[in-house]
Short mmCIF file of C-alpha atoms in Angstrom, two decimals:
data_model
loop_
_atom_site.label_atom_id
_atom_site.label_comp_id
_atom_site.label_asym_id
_atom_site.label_seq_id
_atom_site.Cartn_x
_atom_site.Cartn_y
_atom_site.Cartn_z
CA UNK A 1 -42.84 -22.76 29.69
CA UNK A 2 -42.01 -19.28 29.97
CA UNK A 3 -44.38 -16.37 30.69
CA UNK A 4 -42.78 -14.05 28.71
CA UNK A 5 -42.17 -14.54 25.36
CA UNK A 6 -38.91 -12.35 24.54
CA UNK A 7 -40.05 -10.04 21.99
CA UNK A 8 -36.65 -8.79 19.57
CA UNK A 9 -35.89 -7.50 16.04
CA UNK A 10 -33.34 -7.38 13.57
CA UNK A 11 -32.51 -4.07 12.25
CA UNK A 12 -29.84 -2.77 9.53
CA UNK A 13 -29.45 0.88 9.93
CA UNK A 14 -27.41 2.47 7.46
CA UNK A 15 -26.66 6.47 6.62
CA UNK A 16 -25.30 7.11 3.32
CA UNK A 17 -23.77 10.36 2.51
CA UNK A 18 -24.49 10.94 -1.25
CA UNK A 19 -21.61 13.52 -1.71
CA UNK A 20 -18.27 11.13 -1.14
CA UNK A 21 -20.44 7.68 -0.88
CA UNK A 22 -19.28 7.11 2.87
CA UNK A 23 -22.01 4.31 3.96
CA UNK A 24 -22.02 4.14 7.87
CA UNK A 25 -24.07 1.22 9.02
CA UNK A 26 -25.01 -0.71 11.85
CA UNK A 27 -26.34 -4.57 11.72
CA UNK A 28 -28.47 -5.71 14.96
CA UNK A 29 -28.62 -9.30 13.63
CA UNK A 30 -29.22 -8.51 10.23
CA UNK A 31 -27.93 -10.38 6.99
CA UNK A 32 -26.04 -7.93 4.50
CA UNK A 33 -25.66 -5.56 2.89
CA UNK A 34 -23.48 -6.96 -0.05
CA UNK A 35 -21.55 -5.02 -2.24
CA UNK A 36 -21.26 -5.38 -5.86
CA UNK A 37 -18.00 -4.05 -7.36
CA UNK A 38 -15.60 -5.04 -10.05
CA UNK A 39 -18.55 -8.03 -11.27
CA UNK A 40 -17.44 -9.02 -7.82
CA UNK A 41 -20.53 -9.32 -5.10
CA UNK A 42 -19.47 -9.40 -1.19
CA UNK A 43 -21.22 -10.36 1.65
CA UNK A 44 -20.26 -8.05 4.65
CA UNK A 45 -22.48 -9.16 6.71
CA UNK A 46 -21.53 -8.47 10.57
CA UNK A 47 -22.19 -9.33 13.89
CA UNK A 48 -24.76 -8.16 16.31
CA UNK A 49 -27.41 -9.08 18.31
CA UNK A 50 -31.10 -8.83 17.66
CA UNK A 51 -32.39 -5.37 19.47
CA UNK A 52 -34.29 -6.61 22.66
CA UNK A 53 -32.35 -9.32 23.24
CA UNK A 54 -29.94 -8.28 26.21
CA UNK A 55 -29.72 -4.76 27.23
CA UNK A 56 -26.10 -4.78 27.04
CA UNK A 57 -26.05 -5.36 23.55
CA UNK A 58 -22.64 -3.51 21.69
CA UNK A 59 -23.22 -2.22 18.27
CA UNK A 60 -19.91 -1.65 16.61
CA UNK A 61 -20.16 0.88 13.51
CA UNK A 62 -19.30 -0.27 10.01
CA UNK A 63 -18.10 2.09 7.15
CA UNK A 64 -17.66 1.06 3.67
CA UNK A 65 -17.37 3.51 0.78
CA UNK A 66 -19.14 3.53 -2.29
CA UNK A 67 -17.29 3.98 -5.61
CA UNK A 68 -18.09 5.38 -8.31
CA UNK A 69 -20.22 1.80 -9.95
CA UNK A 70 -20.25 0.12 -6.90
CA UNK A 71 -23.90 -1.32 -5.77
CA UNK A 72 -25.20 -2.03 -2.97
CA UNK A 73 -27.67 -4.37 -1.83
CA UNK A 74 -29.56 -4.04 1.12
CA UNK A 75 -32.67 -6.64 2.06
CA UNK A 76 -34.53 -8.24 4.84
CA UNK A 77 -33.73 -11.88 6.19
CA UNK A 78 -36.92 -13.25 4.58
CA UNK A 79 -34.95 -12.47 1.44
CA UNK A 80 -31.91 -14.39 2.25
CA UNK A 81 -33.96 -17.33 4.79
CA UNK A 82 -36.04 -18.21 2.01
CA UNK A 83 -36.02 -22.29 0.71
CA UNK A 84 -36.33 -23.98 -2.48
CA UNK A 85 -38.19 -27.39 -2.86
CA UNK A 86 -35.22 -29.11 -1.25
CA UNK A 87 -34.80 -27.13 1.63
CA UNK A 88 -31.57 -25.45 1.36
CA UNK A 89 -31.76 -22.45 2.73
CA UNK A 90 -30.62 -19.48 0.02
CA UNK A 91 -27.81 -17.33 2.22
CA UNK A 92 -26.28 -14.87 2.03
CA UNK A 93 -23.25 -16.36 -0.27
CA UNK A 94 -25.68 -17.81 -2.79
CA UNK A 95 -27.65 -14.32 -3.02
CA UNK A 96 -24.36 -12.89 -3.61
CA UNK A 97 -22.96 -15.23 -6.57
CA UNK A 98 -26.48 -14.66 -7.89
CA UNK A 99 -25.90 -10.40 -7.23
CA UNK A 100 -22.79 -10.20 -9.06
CA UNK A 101 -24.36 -11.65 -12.28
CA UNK A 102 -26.17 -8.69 -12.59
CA UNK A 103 -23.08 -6.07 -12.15
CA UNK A 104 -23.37 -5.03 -15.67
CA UNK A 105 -26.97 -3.69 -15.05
CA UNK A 106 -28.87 -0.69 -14.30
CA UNK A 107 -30.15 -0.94 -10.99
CA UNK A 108 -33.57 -1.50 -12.42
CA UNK A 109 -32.14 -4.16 -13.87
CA UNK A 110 -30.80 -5.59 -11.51
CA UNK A 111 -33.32 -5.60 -9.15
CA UNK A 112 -35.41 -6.99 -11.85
CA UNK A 113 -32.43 -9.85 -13.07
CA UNK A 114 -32.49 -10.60 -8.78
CA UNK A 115 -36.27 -11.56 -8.69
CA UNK A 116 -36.25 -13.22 -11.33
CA UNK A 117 -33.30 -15.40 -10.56
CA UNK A 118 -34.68 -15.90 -6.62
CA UNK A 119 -37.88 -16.82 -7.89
CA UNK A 120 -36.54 -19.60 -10.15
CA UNK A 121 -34.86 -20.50 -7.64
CA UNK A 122 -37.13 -20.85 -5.14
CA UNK A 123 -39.31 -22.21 -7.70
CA UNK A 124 -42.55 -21.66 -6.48
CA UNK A 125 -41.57 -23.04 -3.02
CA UNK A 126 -43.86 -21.35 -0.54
CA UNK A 127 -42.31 -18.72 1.85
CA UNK A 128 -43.86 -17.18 4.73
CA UNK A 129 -41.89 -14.49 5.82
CA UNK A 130 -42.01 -10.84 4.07
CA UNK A 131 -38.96 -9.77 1.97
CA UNK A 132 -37.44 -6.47 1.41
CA UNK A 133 -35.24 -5.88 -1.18
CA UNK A 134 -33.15 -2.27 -1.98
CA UNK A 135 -30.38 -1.61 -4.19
CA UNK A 136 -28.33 1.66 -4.05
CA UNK A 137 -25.66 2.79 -7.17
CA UNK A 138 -22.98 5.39 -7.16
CA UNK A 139 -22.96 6.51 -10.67
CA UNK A 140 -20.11 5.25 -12.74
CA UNK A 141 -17.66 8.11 -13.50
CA UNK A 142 -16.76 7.11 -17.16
CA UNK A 143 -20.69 6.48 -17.66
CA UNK A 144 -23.07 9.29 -17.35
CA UNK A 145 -20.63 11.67 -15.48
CA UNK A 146 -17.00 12.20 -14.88
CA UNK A 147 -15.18 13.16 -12.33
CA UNK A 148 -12.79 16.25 -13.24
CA UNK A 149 -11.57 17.66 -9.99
CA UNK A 150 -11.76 16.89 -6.63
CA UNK A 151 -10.00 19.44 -4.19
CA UNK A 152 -9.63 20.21 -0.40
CA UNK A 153 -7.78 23.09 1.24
CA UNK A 154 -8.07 24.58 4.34
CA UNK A 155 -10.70 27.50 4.80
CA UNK A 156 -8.97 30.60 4.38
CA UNK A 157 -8.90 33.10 1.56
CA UNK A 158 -5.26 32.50 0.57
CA UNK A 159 -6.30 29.31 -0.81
CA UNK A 160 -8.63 31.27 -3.46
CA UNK A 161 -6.08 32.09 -6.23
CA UNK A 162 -5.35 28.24 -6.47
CA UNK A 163 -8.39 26.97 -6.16
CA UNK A 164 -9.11 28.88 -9.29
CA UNK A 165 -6.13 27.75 -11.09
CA UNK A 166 -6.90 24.05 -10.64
CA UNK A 167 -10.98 24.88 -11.86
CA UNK A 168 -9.14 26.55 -15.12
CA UNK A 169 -7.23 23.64 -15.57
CA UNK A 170 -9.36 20.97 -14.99
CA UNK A 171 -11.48 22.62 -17.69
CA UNK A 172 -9.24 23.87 -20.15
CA UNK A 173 -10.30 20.79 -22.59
CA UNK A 174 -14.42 21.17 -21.92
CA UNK A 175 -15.97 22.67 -23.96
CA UNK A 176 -16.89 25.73 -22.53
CA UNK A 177 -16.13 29.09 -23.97
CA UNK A 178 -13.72 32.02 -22.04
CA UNK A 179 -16.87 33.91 -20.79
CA UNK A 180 -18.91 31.38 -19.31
CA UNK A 181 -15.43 29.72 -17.51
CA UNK A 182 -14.50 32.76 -16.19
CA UNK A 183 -18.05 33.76 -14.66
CA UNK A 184 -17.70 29.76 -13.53
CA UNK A 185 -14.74 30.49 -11.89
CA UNK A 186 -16.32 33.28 -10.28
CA UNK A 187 -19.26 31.60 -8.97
CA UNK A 188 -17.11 28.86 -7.26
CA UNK A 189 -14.86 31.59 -5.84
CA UNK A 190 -17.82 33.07 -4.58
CA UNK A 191 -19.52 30.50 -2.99
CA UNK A 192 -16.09 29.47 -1.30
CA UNK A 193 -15.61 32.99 -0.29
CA UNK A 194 -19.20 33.08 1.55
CA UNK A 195 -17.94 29.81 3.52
CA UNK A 196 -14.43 31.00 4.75
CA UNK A 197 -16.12 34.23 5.53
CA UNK A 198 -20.22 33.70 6.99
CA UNK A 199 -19.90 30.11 7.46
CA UNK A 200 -16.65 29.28 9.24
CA UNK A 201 -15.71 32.74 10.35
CA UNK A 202 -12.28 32.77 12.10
CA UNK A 203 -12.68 29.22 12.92
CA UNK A 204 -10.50 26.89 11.19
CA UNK A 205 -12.14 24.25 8.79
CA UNK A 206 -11.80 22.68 5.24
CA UNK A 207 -13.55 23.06 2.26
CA UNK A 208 -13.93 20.12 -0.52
CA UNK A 209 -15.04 21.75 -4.05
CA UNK A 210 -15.45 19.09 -6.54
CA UNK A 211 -16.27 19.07 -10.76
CA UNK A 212 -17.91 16.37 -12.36
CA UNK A 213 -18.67 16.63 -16.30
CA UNK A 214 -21.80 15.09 -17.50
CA UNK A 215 -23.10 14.75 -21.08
CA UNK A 216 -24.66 18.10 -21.44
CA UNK A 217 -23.77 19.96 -17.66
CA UNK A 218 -20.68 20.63 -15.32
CA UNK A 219 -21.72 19.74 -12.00
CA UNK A 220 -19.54 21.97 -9.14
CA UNK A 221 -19.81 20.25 -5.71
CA UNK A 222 -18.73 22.58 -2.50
CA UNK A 223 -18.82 20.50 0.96
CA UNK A 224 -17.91 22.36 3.83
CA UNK A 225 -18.25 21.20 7.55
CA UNK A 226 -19.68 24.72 9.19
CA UNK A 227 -22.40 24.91 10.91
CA UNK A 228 -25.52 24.10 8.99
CA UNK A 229 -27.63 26.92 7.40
CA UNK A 230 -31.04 27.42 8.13
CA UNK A 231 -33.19 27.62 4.72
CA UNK A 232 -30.08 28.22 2.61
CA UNK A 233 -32.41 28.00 -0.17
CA UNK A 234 -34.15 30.75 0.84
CA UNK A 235 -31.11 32.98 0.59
CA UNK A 236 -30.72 36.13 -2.00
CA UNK A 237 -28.95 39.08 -2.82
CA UNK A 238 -29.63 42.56 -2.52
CA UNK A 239 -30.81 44.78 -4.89
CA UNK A 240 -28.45 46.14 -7.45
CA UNK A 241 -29.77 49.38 -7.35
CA UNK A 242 -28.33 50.49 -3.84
CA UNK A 243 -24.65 51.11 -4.52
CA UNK A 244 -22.66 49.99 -1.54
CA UNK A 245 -20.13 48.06 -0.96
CA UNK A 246 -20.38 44.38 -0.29
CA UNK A 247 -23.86 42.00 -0.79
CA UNK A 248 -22.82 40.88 -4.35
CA UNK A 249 -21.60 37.62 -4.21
CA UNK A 250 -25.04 35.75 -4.43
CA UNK A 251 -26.21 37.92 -7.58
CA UNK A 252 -22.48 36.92 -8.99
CA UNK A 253 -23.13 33.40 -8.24
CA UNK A 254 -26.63 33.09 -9.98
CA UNK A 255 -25.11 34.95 -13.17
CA UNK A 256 -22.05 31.73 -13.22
CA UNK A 257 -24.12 28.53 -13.19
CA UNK A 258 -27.63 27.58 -14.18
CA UNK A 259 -28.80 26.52 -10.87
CA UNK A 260 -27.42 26.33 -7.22
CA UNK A 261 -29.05 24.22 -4.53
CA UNK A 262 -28.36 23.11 -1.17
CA UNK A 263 -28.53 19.43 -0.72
CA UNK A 264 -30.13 17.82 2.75
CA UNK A 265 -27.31 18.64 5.28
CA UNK A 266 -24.75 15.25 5.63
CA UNK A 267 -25.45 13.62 8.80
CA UNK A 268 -22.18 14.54 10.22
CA UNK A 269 -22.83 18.70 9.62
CA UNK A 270 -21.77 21.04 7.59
CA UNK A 271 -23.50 22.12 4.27
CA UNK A 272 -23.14 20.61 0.37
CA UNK A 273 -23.58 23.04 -1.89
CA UNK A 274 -24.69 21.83 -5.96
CA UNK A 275 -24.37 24.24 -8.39
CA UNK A 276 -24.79 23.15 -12.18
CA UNK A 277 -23.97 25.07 -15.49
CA UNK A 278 -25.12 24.13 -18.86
CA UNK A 279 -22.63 23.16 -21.63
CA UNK A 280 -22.24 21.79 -24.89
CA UNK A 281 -21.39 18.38 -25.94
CA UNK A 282 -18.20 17.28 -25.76
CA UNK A 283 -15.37 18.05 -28.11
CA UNK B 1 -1.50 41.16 -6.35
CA UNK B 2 1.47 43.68 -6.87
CA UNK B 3 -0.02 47.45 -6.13
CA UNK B 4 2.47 50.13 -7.27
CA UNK B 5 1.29 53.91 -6.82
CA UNK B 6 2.92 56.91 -8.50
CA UNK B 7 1.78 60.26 -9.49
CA UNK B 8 1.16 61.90 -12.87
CA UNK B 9 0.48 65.59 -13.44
CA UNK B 10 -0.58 65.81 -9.65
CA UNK B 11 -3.22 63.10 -10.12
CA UNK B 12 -2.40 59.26 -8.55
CA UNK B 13 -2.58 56.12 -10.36
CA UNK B 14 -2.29 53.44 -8.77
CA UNK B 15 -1.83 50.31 -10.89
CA UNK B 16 -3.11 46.87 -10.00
CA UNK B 17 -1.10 43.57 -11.32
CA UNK B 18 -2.91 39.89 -10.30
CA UNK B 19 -5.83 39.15 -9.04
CA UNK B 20 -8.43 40.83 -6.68
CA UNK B 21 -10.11 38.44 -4.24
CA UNK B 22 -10.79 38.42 -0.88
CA UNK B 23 -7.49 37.32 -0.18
CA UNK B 24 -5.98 40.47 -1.97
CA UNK B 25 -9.12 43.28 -1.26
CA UNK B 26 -7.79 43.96 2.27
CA UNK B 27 -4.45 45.51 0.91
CA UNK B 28 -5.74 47.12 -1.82
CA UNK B 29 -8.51 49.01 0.75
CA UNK B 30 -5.48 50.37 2.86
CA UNK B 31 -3.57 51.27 -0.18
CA UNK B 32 -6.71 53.12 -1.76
CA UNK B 33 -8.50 54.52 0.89
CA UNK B 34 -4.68 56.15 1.92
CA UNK B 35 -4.38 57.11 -1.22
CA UNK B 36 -7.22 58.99 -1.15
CA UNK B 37 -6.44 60.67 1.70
CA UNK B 38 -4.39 63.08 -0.20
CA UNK B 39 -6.41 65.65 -2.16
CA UNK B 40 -5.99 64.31 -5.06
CA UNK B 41 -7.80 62.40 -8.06
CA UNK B 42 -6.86 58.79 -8.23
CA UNK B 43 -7.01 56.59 -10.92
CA UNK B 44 -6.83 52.63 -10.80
CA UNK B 45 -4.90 50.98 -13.66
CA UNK B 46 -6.43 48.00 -14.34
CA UNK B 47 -4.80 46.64 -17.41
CA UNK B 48 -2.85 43.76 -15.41
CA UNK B 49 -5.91 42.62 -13.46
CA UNK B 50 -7.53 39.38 -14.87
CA UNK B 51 -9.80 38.48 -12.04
CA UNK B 52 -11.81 40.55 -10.00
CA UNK B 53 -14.51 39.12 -7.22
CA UNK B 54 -17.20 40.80 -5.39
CA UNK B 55 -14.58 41.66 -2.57
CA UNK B 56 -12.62 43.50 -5.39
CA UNK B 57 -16.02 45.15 -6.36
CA UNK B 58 -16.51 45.88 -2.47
CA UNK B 59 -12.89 48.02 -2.26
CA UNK B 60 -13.82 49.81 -5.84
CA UNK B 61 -17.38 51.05 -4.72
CA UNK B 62 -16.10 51.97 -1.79
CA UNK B 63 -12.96 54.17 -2.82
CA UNK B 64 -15.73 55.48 -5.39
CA UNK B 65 -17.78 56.88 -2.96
CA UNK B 66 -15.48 58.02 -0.81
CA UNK B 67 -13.60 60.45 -3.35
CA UNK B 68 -17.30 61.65 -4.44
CA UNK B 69 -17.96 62.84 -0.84
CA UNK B 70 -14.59 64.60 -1.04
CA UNK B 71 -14.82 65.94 -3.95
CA UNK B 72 -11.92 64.01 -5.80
CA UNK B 73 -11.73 62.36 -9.01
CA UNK B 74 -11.61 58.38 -9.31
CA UNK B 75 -11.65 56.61 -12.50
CA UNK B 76 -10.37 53.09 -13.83
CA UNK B 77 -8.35 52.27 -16.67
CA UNK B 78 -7.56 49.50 -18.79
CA UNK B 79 -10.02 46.63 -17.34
CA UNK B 80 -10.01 43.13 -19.14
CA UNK B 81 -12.83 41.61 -20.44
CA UNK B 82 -12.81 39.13 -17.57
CA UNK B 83 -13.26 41.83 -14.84
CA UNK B 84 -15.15 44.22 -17.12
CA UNK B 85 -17.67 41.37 -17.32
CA UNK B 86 -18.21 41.61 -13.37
CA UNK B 87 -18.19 45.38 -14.07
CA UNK B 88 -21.81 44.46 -16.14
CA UNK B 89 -23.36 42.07 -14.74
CA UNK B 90 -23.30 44.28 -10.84
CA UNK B 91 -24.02 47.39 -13.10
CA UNK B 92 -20.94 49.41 -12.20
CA UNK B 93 -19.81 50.00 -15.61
CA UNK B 94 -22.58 52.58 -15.48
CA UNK B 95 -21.75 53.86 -12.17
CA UNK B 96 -17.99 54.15 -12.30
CA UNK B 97 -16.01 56.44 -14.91
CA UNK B 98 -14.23 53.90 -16.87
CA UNK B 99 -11.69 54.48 -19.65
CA UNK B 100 -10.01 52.30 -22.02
CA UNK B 101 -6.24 53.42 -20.57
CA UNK B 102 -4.71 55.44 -18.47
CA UNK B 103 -3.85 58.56 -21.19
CA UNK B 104 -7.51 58.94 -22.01
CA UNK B 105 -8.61 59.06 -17.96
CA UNK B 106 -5.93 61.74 -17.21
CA UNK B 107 -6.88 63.74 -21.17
CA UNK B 108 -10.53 63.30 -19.38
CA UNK B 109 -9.58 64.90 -15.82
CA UNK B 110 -7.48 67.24 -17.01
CA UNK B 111 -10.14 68.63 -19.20
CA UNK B 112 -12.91 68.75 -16.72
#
């Protein structure tokens, strides 16, 4: 008998940038995640050890990107060890066929349809380890939003003029009247401005400004890779009252869209920049 | 942007065609603040200008103030809707003498 009982874990650890659905994850002898796409439900499941193992242990990095209606399904191996009355052991495959049943379904849903379906399963079977179960969604495009634009050009302030000539285009069929597109327009040309100019400087870089159109707002996405700002929420204009030159780009921004945020910084730098205007229902 | 200068009844107007951005704001500066290097009242035809930014507002309040130190008229003429929008909502269309073309701004100077 040993003295020392190894002690290990399994661990999935997974980072998943919102803005373009890039899913970077690492398994240490974990089961999943499986991806639901197309009514289709994969297991991509990798290898690696158990942390604690061996101290040599390699973790190789997976990426998978989400679509717009993929799902993803992310759980503990209590979920996927668990037995019914005969002993088979559910897996990874079986939780899959059973995932992609529910690829029609809100993620409520589905979590919901999962439980139920395990639990028949399982059928009252006890089960002694704990289970964790998550489910992540990337919004459909032809659902609740839809993607209009999606553009990347290098930072520098030639690239303005046609940067504003796709943003007309793209919403020449919204309905949204000459005033309000043109003060859109502005805000976005803004906002890019501020980056070539504050954020990346001299510095070469790339900007990725993208328009999604939802039931009742446009929503204008600006993702640059300079460094992050500190508080950018916290940032404002100056007074209109002191006439000099400069300062007004903020004040201009705020008068084009409804609301501007800055979303948590993407793990790999840079700043995302939301900015949503108000619009009425479609033509 | 296209910037073409000429002079009318010893005042210069220097008309604008495109877009002012930041892109464009740098040559327009040169060209303005040169401009008003002569002694003479300028006037900026804006009638083929369908976008300004805040760099384009920069340029504008900055020409302004330098002709008020010296002395020297400056006026715009012609702006869209578009531009005179931006003109609003930063307040200059109370700051800067702005007329609706370019007879009524020289009429205005030469009456002064």
């Amino acid at each position: 008998m040993s003295d020392i009982q190894p002690l290990y874990f399994t661990l999935l650890y997974g980072v998943l940038n919102t803005f373009d659905g890039l899913f970077r994850y690492v398994s240490a002898g974990q089961p999943g995640p499986i991806l639901i796409r197309h009514h289709q439900a994969v297991d991509l499941t990798s290898p690696g050890m158990p942390i604690g193992l061996f101290e040599d242990a390699q973790f190789e990095e997976q990426q998978l990107r989400l679509e717009p209606g993929d799902k993803l399904l992310v759980f503990s191996d209590g979920l996927s060890e668990m037995r019914n009355h005969e002993g088979d052991v559910l897996g990874t495959t079986r939780l899959a066929e059973v995932a992609a049943e529910a690829a029609d379904l809100s993620i409520s849903q589905t979590l919901d349809r999962l439980l139920d379906s395990l639990e028949a399963w399982r059928a009252g079977n006890p089960h002694h380890d704990d289970m964790a179960l998550l489910a992540v969604a990337r919004r459909a495009q032809d659902g609740s939003g839809k993607r209009l634009m999606s553009i990347q050009f290098p930072s520098h302030s030639e690239q303005l003029a046609g940067l504003r000539e796709q943003i007309r285009s793209a919403l020449a069929d919204q309905s949204i009247g000459d005033e309000d597109l043109e003060l859109l327009i502005l805000a976005v040309d803004e906002a890019c401005g501020n980056i070539i100019q504050h954020g990346y400087g001299d510095q070469p870089g790339s900007i990725l400004v993208t328009l999604d159109r939802y039931s009742d707002e446009l929503r204008i996405g600006i993702r640059d890779w300079a460094p992050t700002i500190a508080e950018p929420n916290r940032m404002c204009g100056r007074s209109l009252d002191d006439l000099r030159p400069g300062g007004l780009g903020l004040h201009l921004i705020n008068c084009g869209v409804d609301r501007m945020r800055y979303l948590t910084p993407p793990p790999e730098g840079g700043n995302h920049l939301e900015m949503t205007k108000q619009i009425g229902p479609k033509a | 942007m296209k910037i073409e200068l000429r002079h009318e009844n010893g005042i210069q107007i220097i008309a604008l065609q495109g877009e002012i951005d930041m892109h464009s704001a740098a040559g327009l500066r040169e060209r303005l603040l040169g401009a008003l290097r002569h002694n003479q009242s300028v006037i900026i035809d804006m009638s083929a200008v369908k976008f300004v930014d805040s760099s384009g507002i920069a340029i504008l309040v900055e020409g302004y103030k330098v002709a008020k130190n010296n002395a020297q008229g400056f006026a715009l003429a012609g702006i869209n809707p578009a531009p005179m929008q931006v003109m609003q909502l930063t307040r200059l269309d109370k700051v800067f003498p702005i007329f609706p073309d370019i007879a009524s701004a020289i009429k205005a100077g030469e009456s002064e």
